[in-house]
Short mmCIF file of C-alpha atoms in Angstrom, two decimals:
data_model
loop_
_atom_site.label_atom_id
_atom_site.label_comp_id
_atom_site.label_asym_id
_atom_site.label_seq_id
_atom_site.Cartn_x
_atom_site.Cartn_y
_atom_site.Cartn_z
CA MET A 794 5.11 11.48 17.30
CA GLY A 795 3.72 8.82 19.68
CA GLY A 796 5.23 10.88 22.75
CA LYS A 797 8.70 10.86 21.24
CA SER A 798 10.73 13.80 19.92
CA ILE A 799 11.77 13.29 16.47
CA THR A 800 15.02 15.18 17.15
CA TRP A 801 15.70 12.51 19.67
CA LEU A 802 14.80 9.69 17.48
CA ALA A 803 17.13 11.09 14.55
CA ASN A 804 20.02 11.51 17.05
CA ARG A 805 19.49 8.08 18.39
CA TYR A 806 19.02 6.09 15.28
CA GLY A 807 20.54 8.29 12.41
CA THR A 808 19.33 9.76 9.20
CA PRO A 809 17.67 9.09 6.90
CA LEU A 810 14.93 6.99 8.85
CA PHE A 811 11.22 6.40 8.88
CA VAL A 812 9.15 6.76 11.82
CA TYR A 813 5.58 4.73 12.63
CA ASP A 814 3.27 5.71 15.27
CA ARG A 815 0.97 2.67 16.39
CA ASP A 816 -1.51 5.16 18.04
CA ALA A 817 -2.02 6.73 14.59
CA MET A 818 -2.65 3.23 13.11
CA ASP A 819 -5.07 2.35 15.72
CA ALA A 820 -7.28 5.62 15.51
CA LYS A 821 -7.75 4.73 11.50
CA LEU A 822 -8.56 1.18 12.26
CA ASN A 823 -10.91 2.05 15.22
CA ALA A 824 -12.53 4.65 13.22
CA LEU A 825 -13.20 2.16 10.26
CA ARG A 826 -14.55 -0.43 12.68
CA ARG A 827 -16.99 2.28 14.46
CA PHE A 828 -18.38 4.06 11.26
CA MET A 829 -18.25 0.63 9.07
CA PRO A 830 -18.92 -2.11 11.16
CA GLN A 831 -20.37 -4.24 8.28
CA PHE A 832 -17.06 -4.64 6.85
CA GLU A 833 -13.96 -7.22 7.46
CA VAL A 834 -10.74 -5.28 7.19
CA TYR A 835 -7.96 -6.69 5.64
CA TYR A 836 -4.30 -5.01 5.40
CA PRO A 837 -2.87 -5.07 2.01
CA VAL A 838 0.89 -5.89 2.51
CA LYS A 839 1.96 -4.01 -0.59
CA ALA A 840 1.12 -0.75 1.50
CA ASN A 841 3.90 -1.22 3.89
CA PRO A 842 5.28 -4.82 4.46
CA ASN A 843 7.40 -4.19 7.39
CA LEU A 844 6.94 -7.40 9.61
CA ALA A 845 6.07 -5.21 12.76
CA ILE A 846 3.42 -3.48 11.00
CA LEU A 847 1.73 -6.52 9.46
CA ARG A 848 1.99 -8.24 13.15
CA HIS A 849 0.24 -5.40 14.68
CA PHE A 850 -2.64 -5.52 12.27
CA VAL A 851 -2.87 -9.42 12.53
CA LEU A 852 -3.16 -8.80 16.31
CA ARG A 853 -5.73 -6.38 15.75
CA GLY A 854 -7.80 -8.92 13.95
CA CYS A 855 -7.11 -7.91 10.48
CA GLY A 856 -6.75 -10.31 7.43
CA LEU A 857 -3.85 -9.62 4.84
CA GLU A 858 -4.17 -9.22 1.26
CA THR A 859 -1.05 -10.40 -0.64
CA ALA A 860 0.19 -10.12 -4.27
CA SER A 861 3.06 -12.60 -4.53
CA GLY A 862 4.72 -15.64 -2.93
CA GLY A 863 6.99 -13.21 -1.08
CA GLU A 864 4.33 -11.27 0.54
CA PHE A 865 2.53 -14.36 1.48
CA ILE A 866 5.47 -15.58 3.10
CA GLN A 867 5.77 -12.61 5.26
CA ALA A 868 1.98 -12.78 5.81
CA LEU A 869 2.69 -16.23 7.39
CA ALA A 870 5.80 -14.82 9.14
CA ALA A 871 3.61 -12.11 10.93
CA GLY A 872 1.53 -14.99 12.49
CA CYS A 873 -1.44 -14.48 9.91
CA ARG A 874 -3.46 -17.85 9.84
CA PRO A 875 -3.51 -18.93 5.74
CA LYS A 876 -7.15 -18.99 5.79
CA ARG A 877 -7.13 -15.05 6.66
CA ILE A 878 -4.75 -14.17 3.69
CA PHE A 879 -6.17 -13.35 0.20
CA MET A 880 -3.67 -13.41 -2.89
CA SER A 881 -4.48 -10.96 -5.79
CA GLY A 882 -2.84 -9.27 -8.65
CA PRO A 883 -1.48 -9.59 -12.15
CA GLY A 884 1.32 -11.78 -13.13
CA LYS A 885 1.08 -14.59 -10.43
CA THR A 886 3.63 -16.98 -10.91
CA ASP A 887 3.30 -20.84 -11.09
CA ASN A 888 5.56 -20.88 -8.10
CA ASP A 889 3.58 -17.92 -6.28
CA LEU A 890 0.36 -19.75 -6.94
CA GLU A 891 1.45 -23.35 -5.71
CA LEU A 892 3.09 -21.50 -2.72
CA ALA A 893 -0.15 -20.25 -1.62
CA LEU A 894 -2.33 -23.06 -2.52
CA SER A 895 0.01 -25.48 -1.01
CA GLY A 896 -0.17 -23.07 1.91
CA ASN A 897 -3.96 -23.33 2.42
CA VAL A 898 -4.41 -19.71 1.38
CA GLY A 899 -7.87 -18.31 1.98
CA GLU A 900 -8.48 -16.97 -1.63
CA ILE A 901 -6.67 -16.39 -4.63
CA HIS A 902 -8.33 -13.89 -6.87
CA ILE A 903 -8.08 -14.86 -10.30
CA ASP A 904 -7.12 -12.12 -12.77
CA SER A 905 -7.44 -13.60 -16.35
CA PRO A 906 -8.68 -16.94 -17.87
CA SER A 907 -5.30 -18.00 -18.59
CA GLU A 908 -4.31 -17.75 -14.75
CA ALA A 909 -7.72 -19.63 -14.10
CA ALA A 910 -6.43 -22.65 -16.12
CA ARG A 911 -2.77 -22.79 -14.43
CA ILE A 912 -4.49 -22.61 -11.26
CA ALA A 913 -6.79 -25.47 -12.04
CA ALA A 914 -3.77 -27.51 -13.57
CA ILE A 915 -2.00 -27.30 -9.98
CA CYS A 916 -4.95 -27.77 -8.04
CA THR A 917 -5.42 -31.15 -9.74
CA ARG A 918 -1.60 -31.68 -9.72
CA LEU A 919 -1.77 -31.15 -5.88
CA GLY A 920 -4.85 -33.11 -5.09
CA ILE A 921 -6.89 -30.27 -3.79
CA ARG A 922 -9.61 -27.56 -4.36
CA GLY A 923 -8.45 -24.09 -4.47
CA ARG A 924 -10.48 -21.45 -2.82
CA VAL A 925 -10.85 -18.63 -5.64
CA GLY A 926 -12.60 -15.51 -6.71
CA ILE A 927 -12.56 -13.46 -9.38
CA GLN A 928 -10.89 -9.53 -9.60
CA VAL A 929 -12.99 -7.33 -11.73
CA ASN A 930 -12.12 -4.58 -13.68
CA PRO A 931 -15.73 -2.81 -13.94
CA THR A 932 -17.16 -1.12 -16.93
CA GLY A 933 -17.72 2.60 -17.09
CA GLU A 934 -20.43 4.38 -15.36
CA PRO A 935 -21.91 7.79 -16.42
CA GLY A 936 -20.18 10.42 -14.13
CA GLY A 937 -17.31 8.18 -12.97
CA VAL A 938 -14.38 10.19 -11.24
CA THR A 939 -11.67 7.83 -10.01
CA GLY A 940 -10.11 7.57 -13.59
CA MET A 941 -10.38 3.52 -13.37
CA GLU A 942 -13.93 3.31 -14.74
CA GLY A 943 -14.35 1.15 -18.35
CA LYS A 944 -10.45 1.57 -19.11
CA PRO A 945 -8.23 -1.19 -20.34
CA ALA A 946 -6.24 -2.37 -17.34
CA PRO A 947 -3.82 -5.29 -16.80
CA PHE A 948 -5.45 -5.68 -13.47
CA GLY A 949 -8.77 -8.07 -13.16
CA VAL A 950 -11.02 -9.48 -15.77
CA ASP A 951 -13.44 -7.10 -17.72
CA GLU A 952 -16.43 -6.95 -16.55
CA GLU A 953 -17.76 -7.50 -20.15
CA THR A 954 -16.29 -11.08 -19.96
CA LEU A 955 -17.21 -12.02 -16.65
CA ASP A 956 -20.07 -13.95 -17.70
CA SER A 957 -18.01 -16.36 -19.56
CA LEU A 958 -15.30 -16.98 -16.87
CA VAL A 959 -17.66 -17.46 -14.07
CA GLN A 960 -19.18 -20.32 -15.93
CA ILE A 961 -16.04 -21.82 -16.42
CA ILE A 962 -14.89 -21.32 -12.84
CA SER A 963 -18.14 -22.39 -11.35
CA SER A 964 -18.14 -25.80 -13.20
CA THR A 965 -14.25 -26.63 -12.65
CA GLU A 966 -14.12 -29.33 -10.07
CA SER A 967 -10.82 -28.20 -8.81
CA PHE A 968 -12.13 -24.84 -7.69
CA ASP A 969 -14.20 -23.54 -4.60
CA PHE A 970 -15.49 -20.37 -6.16
CA ARG A 971 -16.15 -18.00 -3.30
CA GLY A 972 -16.59 -14.59 -4.64
CA ILE A 973 -15.55 -11.23 -6.53
CA HIS A 974 -12.95 -8.73 -5.72
CA MET A 975 -13.46 -5.22 -7.32
CA PHE A 976 -10.63 -3.47 -9.04
CA VAL A 977 -11.34 0.25 -8.13
CA GLY A 978 -9.86 3.83 -7.98
CA ARG A 979 -7.00 4.63 -5.48
CA ASP A 980 -6.61 7.37 -2.82
CA VAL A 981 -10.46 8.71 -3.47
CA LEU A 982 -11.40 11.28 -0.89
CA ASP A 983 -15.19 11.73 -2.27
CA CYS A 984 -17.42 9.65 -0.21
CA SER A 985 -19.94 9.72 -3.02
CA VAL A 986 -17.57 8.19 -5.50
CA LEU A 987 -16.77 5.44 -2.96
CA ILE A 988 -20.52 4.60 -2.20
CA ASN A 989 -21.08 4.41 -5.88
CA GLN A 990 -18.11 1.76 -6.23
CA PHE A 991 -19.72 -0.20 -3.28
CA ARG A 992 -23.05 0.03 -5.29
CA LYS A 993 -21.33 -1.28 -8.25
CA ALA A 994 -19.81 -4.38 -6.22
CA ILE A 995 -23.20 -5.25 -4.88
CA GLN A 996 -24.73 -4.86 -8.44
CA THR A 997 -21.98 -7.17 -9.87
CA ALA A 998 -22.31 -9.90 -7.15
CA ARG A 999 -26.08 -10.04 -7.75
CA ARG A 1000 -25.38 -10.69 -11.36
CA VAL A 1001 -22.50 -13.56 -10.43
CA VAL A 1002 -25.40 -14.83 -7.77
CA SER A 1003 -27.94 -15.27 -10.66
CA LYS A 1004 -25.25 -17.27 -12.63
CA ILE A 1005 -24.07 -19.74 -9.97
CA GLY A 1006 -27.52 -19.82 -8.09
CA ARG A 1007 -26.35 -19.30 -4.66
CA PRO A 1008 -24.76 -16.56 -2.65
CA LEU A 1009 -21.24 -15.90 -2.86
CA GLN A 1010 -19.20 -16.14 0.27
CA THR A 1011 -17.08 -13.12 0.02
CA ILE A 1012 -17.37 -9.69 -1.75
CA ASP A 1013 -14.15 -7.68 -1.67
CA PHE A 1014 -14.71 -4.20 -2.27
CA GLY A 1015 -11.13 -3.42 -2.67
CA GLY A 1016 -9.34 -0.34 -1.20
CA GLY A 1017 -9.94 3.16 -2.54
CA LEU A 1018 -10.17 5.15 0.76
CA GLY A 1019 -7.57 8.08 0.66
CA ILE A 1020 -5.80 10.36 2.71
CA PRO A 1021 -5.13 14.04 1.63
CA TYR A 1022 -1.47 14.56 0.28
CA PHE A 1023 -1.64 17.76 -1.55
CA THR A 1024 -2.63 21.50 -0.94
CA GLY A 1025 -6.67 22.01 -1.12
CA GLU A 1026 -7.41 18.46 -0.57
CA ALA A 1027 -9.68 17.61 2.42
CA GLU A 1028 -10.07 14.41 4.90
CA LEU A 1029 -12.45 11.66 3.42
CA ASP A 1030 -15.93 12.28 5.39
CA LEU A 1031 -16.14 9.00 7.04
CA HIS A 1032 -19.52 10.01 8.82
CA GLY A 1033 -20.89 10.65 5.28
CA LEU A 1034 -19.68 7.45 3.96
CA ALA A 1035 -20.70 5.52 6.99
CA ARG A 1036 -24.52 6.95 6.37
CA ASN A 1037 -24.68 5.86 3.07
CA VAL A 1038 -22.97 2.58 3.73
CA ALA A 1039 -25.47 1.62 6.38
CA ALA A 1040 -28.17 2.42 3.96
CA LEU A 1041 -26.82 0.47 1.52
CA MET A 1042 -26.03 -2.64 3.92
CA ASP A 1043 -29.45 -2.61 5.45
CA GLU A 1044 -31.01 -2.96 1.67
CA VAL A 1045 -28.09 -5.93 1.20
CA HIS A 1046 -28.78 -7.67 4.39
CA LYS A 1047 -32.51 -8.10 3.40
CA ASP A 1048 -31.61 -9.83 0.18
CA PRO A 1049 -31.28 -13.57 0.15
CA ALA A 1050 -28.79 -13.24 -2.57
CA PHE A 1051 -26.21 -12.22 0.20
CA GLN A 1052 -27.17 -14.63 2.98
CA GLY A 1053 -23.95 -15.58 4.75
CA THR A 1054 -22.01 -13.40 2.53
CA ARG A 1055 -18.90 -11.54 4.05
CA PHE A 1056 -17.86 -7.99 3.07
CA VAL A 1057 -14.31 -7.30 2.95
CA ILE A 1058 -12.32 -3.83 2.52
CA GLU A 1059 -8.75 -3.31 1.91
CA PRO A 1060 -7.85 0.63 3.01
CA GLY A 1061 -3.89 0.05 3.07
CA ARG A 1062 -3.21 3.64 2.47
CA TYR A 1063 -5.81 4.83 4.84
CA LEU A 1064 -5.06 2.85 7.50
CA ILE A 1065 -0.82 3.25 7.33
CA GLY A 1066 -0.33 6.38 5.17
CA GLU A 1067 -0.67 9.18 7.86
CA ALA A 1068 1.35 6.76 10.57
CA GLY A 1069 4.54 7.42 8.64
CA LEU A 1070 7.08 10.25 8.86
CA TYR A 1071 10.24 10.29 6.68
CA VAL A 1072 12.85 12.25 8.19
CA ALA A 1073 16.44 13.29 6.60
CA ARG A 1074 19.04 15.51 7.45
CA ILE A 1075 20.46 18.82 5.51
CA VAL A 1076 23.98 18.01 4.25
CA ASP A 1077 24.46 20.76 2.08
CA ILE A 1078 22.66 24.35 0.97
CA LYS A 1079 23.56 25.85 -2.33
CA GLU A 1080 22.34 28.36 -4.81
CA SER A 1081 22.34 28.02 -8.30
CA ARG A 1082 21.17 30.89 -10.75
CA GLY A 1083 19.03 32.37 -8.37
CA LYS A 1084 17.48 29.05 -6.83
CA LYS A 1085 18.40 27.58 -3.42
CA PHE A 1086 18.53 24.02 -3.00
CA LEU A 1087 18.42 22.13 0.36
CA ILE A 1088 20.36 18.68 -0.16
CA LEU A 1089 19.45 16.02 2.14
CA ASP A 1090 21.04 12.58 2.97
CA GLY A 1091 18.18 10.59 1.62
CA GLY A 1092 15.92 11.01 -1.64
CA MET A 1093 13.74 9.66 -4.16
CA ASN A 1094 15.85 6.23 -3.45
CA HIS A 1095 13.87 6.07 -0.14
CA HIS A 1096 10.66 7.78 -0.96
CA LEU A 1097 10.10 7.62 -4.75
CA ALA A 1098 6.42 8.71 -4.35
CA ALA A 1099 7.26 12.11 -2.81
CA SER A 1100 9.37 12.75 -5.63
CA GLY A 1101 6.33 12.81 -7.95
CA ASN A 1102 7.62 9.71 -9.75
CA LEU A 1103 5.44 7.18 -8.61
CA GLY A 1104 1.97 8.19 -9.88
CA PRO A 1105 0.51 11.10 -11.79
CA ALA A 1106 2.30 12.95 -14.33
CA ILE A 1107 2.00 16.47 -12.48
CA LYS A 1108 3.78 16.21 -9.57
CA ARG A 1109 2.84 17.87 -6.68
CA ASN A 1110 4.34 18.25 -3.20
CA TYR A 1111 3.72 16.12 -0.41
CA PRO A 1112 3.52 17.83 3.16
CA VAL A 1113 7.19 18.84 4.06
CA ALA A 1114 8.37 20.76 7.06
CA LEU A 1115 11.70 21.78 8.59
CA LEU A 1116 10.68 19.90 11.75
CA GLU A 1117 12.81 22.02 14.47
CA LYS A 1118 11.24 25.14 13.25
CA LEU A 1119 7.27 24.31 12.91
CA ASP A 1120 6.69 27.62 14.33
CA HIS A 1121 9.10 29.63 12.63
CA GLN A 1122 7.92 32.42 9.73
CA ARG A 1123 8.38 30.88 6.24
CA SER A 1124 10.67 33.24 5.04
CA GLU A 1125 12.39 31.84 1.75
CA GLN A 1126 11.51 29.62 -1.24
CA VAL A 1127 13.62 26.67 -1.87
CA GLU A 1128 13.71 23.33 -3.58
CA ILE A 1129 14.47 20.21 -1.49
CA VAL A 1130 16.80 17.63 -3.14
CA GLY A 1131 18.28 14.33 -2.29
CA PRO A 1132 21.74 12.85 -2.97
CA LEU A 1133 21.18 11.18 -6.20
CA CYS A 1134 22.66 12.40 -9.64
CA THR A 1135 19.28 12.86 -11.17
CA PRO A 1136 17.13 16.11 -11.52
CA LEU A 1137 14.18 13.40 -10.69
CA ASP A 1138 15.71 13.55 -6.95
CA THR A 1139 13.53 16.27 -5.96
CA LEU A 1140 11.45 15.98 -3.11
CA GLY A 1141 10.17 19.55 -2.77
CA ARG A 1142 9.30 22.34 -5.54
CA ASN A 1143 9.22 25.79 -4.68
CA LEU A 1144 8.38 25.41 -1.21
CA ASN A 1145 8.00 28.38 1.16
CA LEU A 1146 9.93 27.43 4.37
CA PRO A 1147 11.85 28.84 7.28
CA ARG A 1148 15.49 29.94 6.75
CA ALA A 1149 17.30 26.58 6.91
CA GLU A 1150 20.84 25.47 8.18
CA VAL A 1151 23.02 22.62 7.46
CA GLY A 1152 22.14 19.65 9.86
CA GLU A 1153 18.61 20.28 10.49
CA LEU A 1154 15.95 17.86 10.11
CA VAL A 1155 13.60 17.74 7.19
CA GLY A 1156 10.39 15.59 7.40
CA ILE A 1157 7.73 14.36 4.99
CA LEU A 1158 4.45 13.59 6.15
CA GLN A 1159 1.96 11.11 4.97
CA SER A 1160 4.79 8.63 4.44
CA GLY A 1161 3.44 5.27 5.85
CA ALA A 1162 2.20 3.63 2.82
CA PHE A 1163 3.88 3.25 -0.55
CA ALA A 1164 7.06 5.06 0.30
CA ARG A 1165 10.31 2.73 1.28
CA SER A 1166 9.20 -0.47 -0.02
CA ALA A 1167 7.99 1.27 -3.58
CA SER A 1168 11.45 3.05 -3.93
CA PRO A 1169 14.80 2.11 -5.83
CA LEU A 1170 16.78 1.64 -2.95
CA GLY A 1171 19.54 0.49 -4.65
CA PHE A 1172 20.26 3.35 -7.03
CA LEU A 1173 23.51 4.75 -6.27
CA SER A 1174 24.23 2.51 -3.75
CA HIS A 1175 23.42 4.56 -0.44
CA ASN A 1176 22.66 2.59 2.72
CA THR A 1177 18.94 1.76 3.22
CA PRO A 1178 17.02 3.71 5.94
CA VAL A 1179 16.29 2.66 9.00
CA GLU A 1180 12.56 1.91 10.03
CA VAL A 1181 11.42 2.96 13.98
CA TRP A 1182 8.30 1.99 15.78
CA VAL A 1183 6.83 4.11 18.18
CA ASP A 1184 4.54 2.75 20.81
CA ARG A 1185 2.83 4.89 23.44
CA GLY A 1186 6.14 6.53 24.48
CA GLU A 1187 8.49 3.54 23.38
CA ASP A 1188 10.55 3.33 20.45
CA PHE A 1189 11.97 0.30 18.68
CA LEU A 1190 14.28 -0.69 15.84
CA ILE A 1191 11.89 -2.58 13.32
CA ARG A 1192 14.39 -2.40 10.31
CA SER A 1193 18.32 -1.80 10.77
CA ARG A 1194 20.04 0.48 8.62
CA GLY A 1195 21.51 -1.16 5.29
CA CYS A 1196 25.60 -1.28 5.00
CA THR A 1197 27.75 -1.31 1.99
CA GLU A 1198 28.10 -5.26 2.33
CA ASP A 1199 24.48 -5.59 1.41
CA PHE A 1200 25.39 -4.44 -2.27
CA MET A 1201 27.96 -7.22 -2.57
CA ARG A 1202 25.90 -10.39 -1.18
CA ASP A 1203 24.06 -11.28 -4.21
CA VAL A 1204 26.72 -10.62 -6.80
CA SER A 1205 29.89 -12.51 -8.32
CA ILE A 1206 32.56 -11.88 -10.71
CA PRO A 1207 33.25 -14.66 -13.19
CA LEU A 1208 36.45 -16.30 -12.78
CA ARG A 1209 37.83 -15.45 -16.12
CA LEU A 1210 37.33 -11.72 -15.05
CA GLN A 1211 39.08 -12.31 -11.67
CA ARG A 1212 42.07 -13.68 -13.19
CA ALA A 1213 42.42 -11.30 -15.83
CA SER A 1214 45.03 -8.54 -15.60
CA ALA A 1215 43.89 -5.13 -15.34
CA ALA A 1216 44.42 -2.93 -18.47
CA ALA A 1217 47.36 -0.69 -18.30
CA GLN A 1218 46.23 2.56 -16.85
#
């Protein structure tokens, strides 16, 4: 990756580790900007919050989308200007909201009427006008295929109730109402689905503009741009999407309802997913009742998504490889499992791979997004994995390996338990 041997990196930093390739990130961002120049790109911190990754996208001119006070702090630490930060998502606490508002956040995307009331109260107390938008959970449309259309969801304001909330927000003195943020499907590989989502966003924005009598300043189309993970999936046709987007935006730019409006996308998985590789070492090989298991030094505690326990009920394999035998014949069927005491800790099922040996490296591809930070790192108290940044032939440690002491830092024993004598053994 990036001109570095994975074997060399694993020997230098130890396993398990995540490796991220800057060139792969840049290729995705450059492609988006080349084919879809009508949009500003915001990187969603939730996709991968490592500070080096955030800093890189900030330096490349991206805004950052956050979903908590902690992510807002990380965005600031990465050098992002507050006005280039959005905050969205359900369950924002008063502390989250006050931190963002007092920090001059670019926009907070309101998720419910009661959240709007809390934000208004905080703005009044702070003596400021908060820049806000509304996150919208759209109604279902005939032929919708993302699985999100028209369903009950804890994310966003149902489109059916949008008009009443727009009326409240646009008439609240402590609000600077700026736009809408569409809650859409995830990991979409069909460009026709994406363009329908974009058209839906424009349609919804026109409706809001008609209610408030002026153009919106921001339309956030959300994420949704996918990458292929599983057998039979193909790359998103960015060329086809770009052609349809260009036609849509030509129409939009002629409409006075969108004069001065900026258009934003938040493609976290698309930007970072393919840039990451999870690497673990085989520590044991065993057979049980006719099935062979390759047991690794890391598992779902580091990469929950690859185990199939973070998403669809049907568990499918991420792309997995014996990294030092990529050109060898696949001669045996195996299960790849981690070191946890649960059958859920399976990273590959019924995989056909070359014959493996203890000590060899297994790689899980497409591991840049929603991997380490979306995993139960504390489960069974294994040390957390290293993260390494590869930049044009140079490698940098961007997160150190955890240690046993980490599990002791935020715990304490009540004094009465410390003083008590242990029961007789």
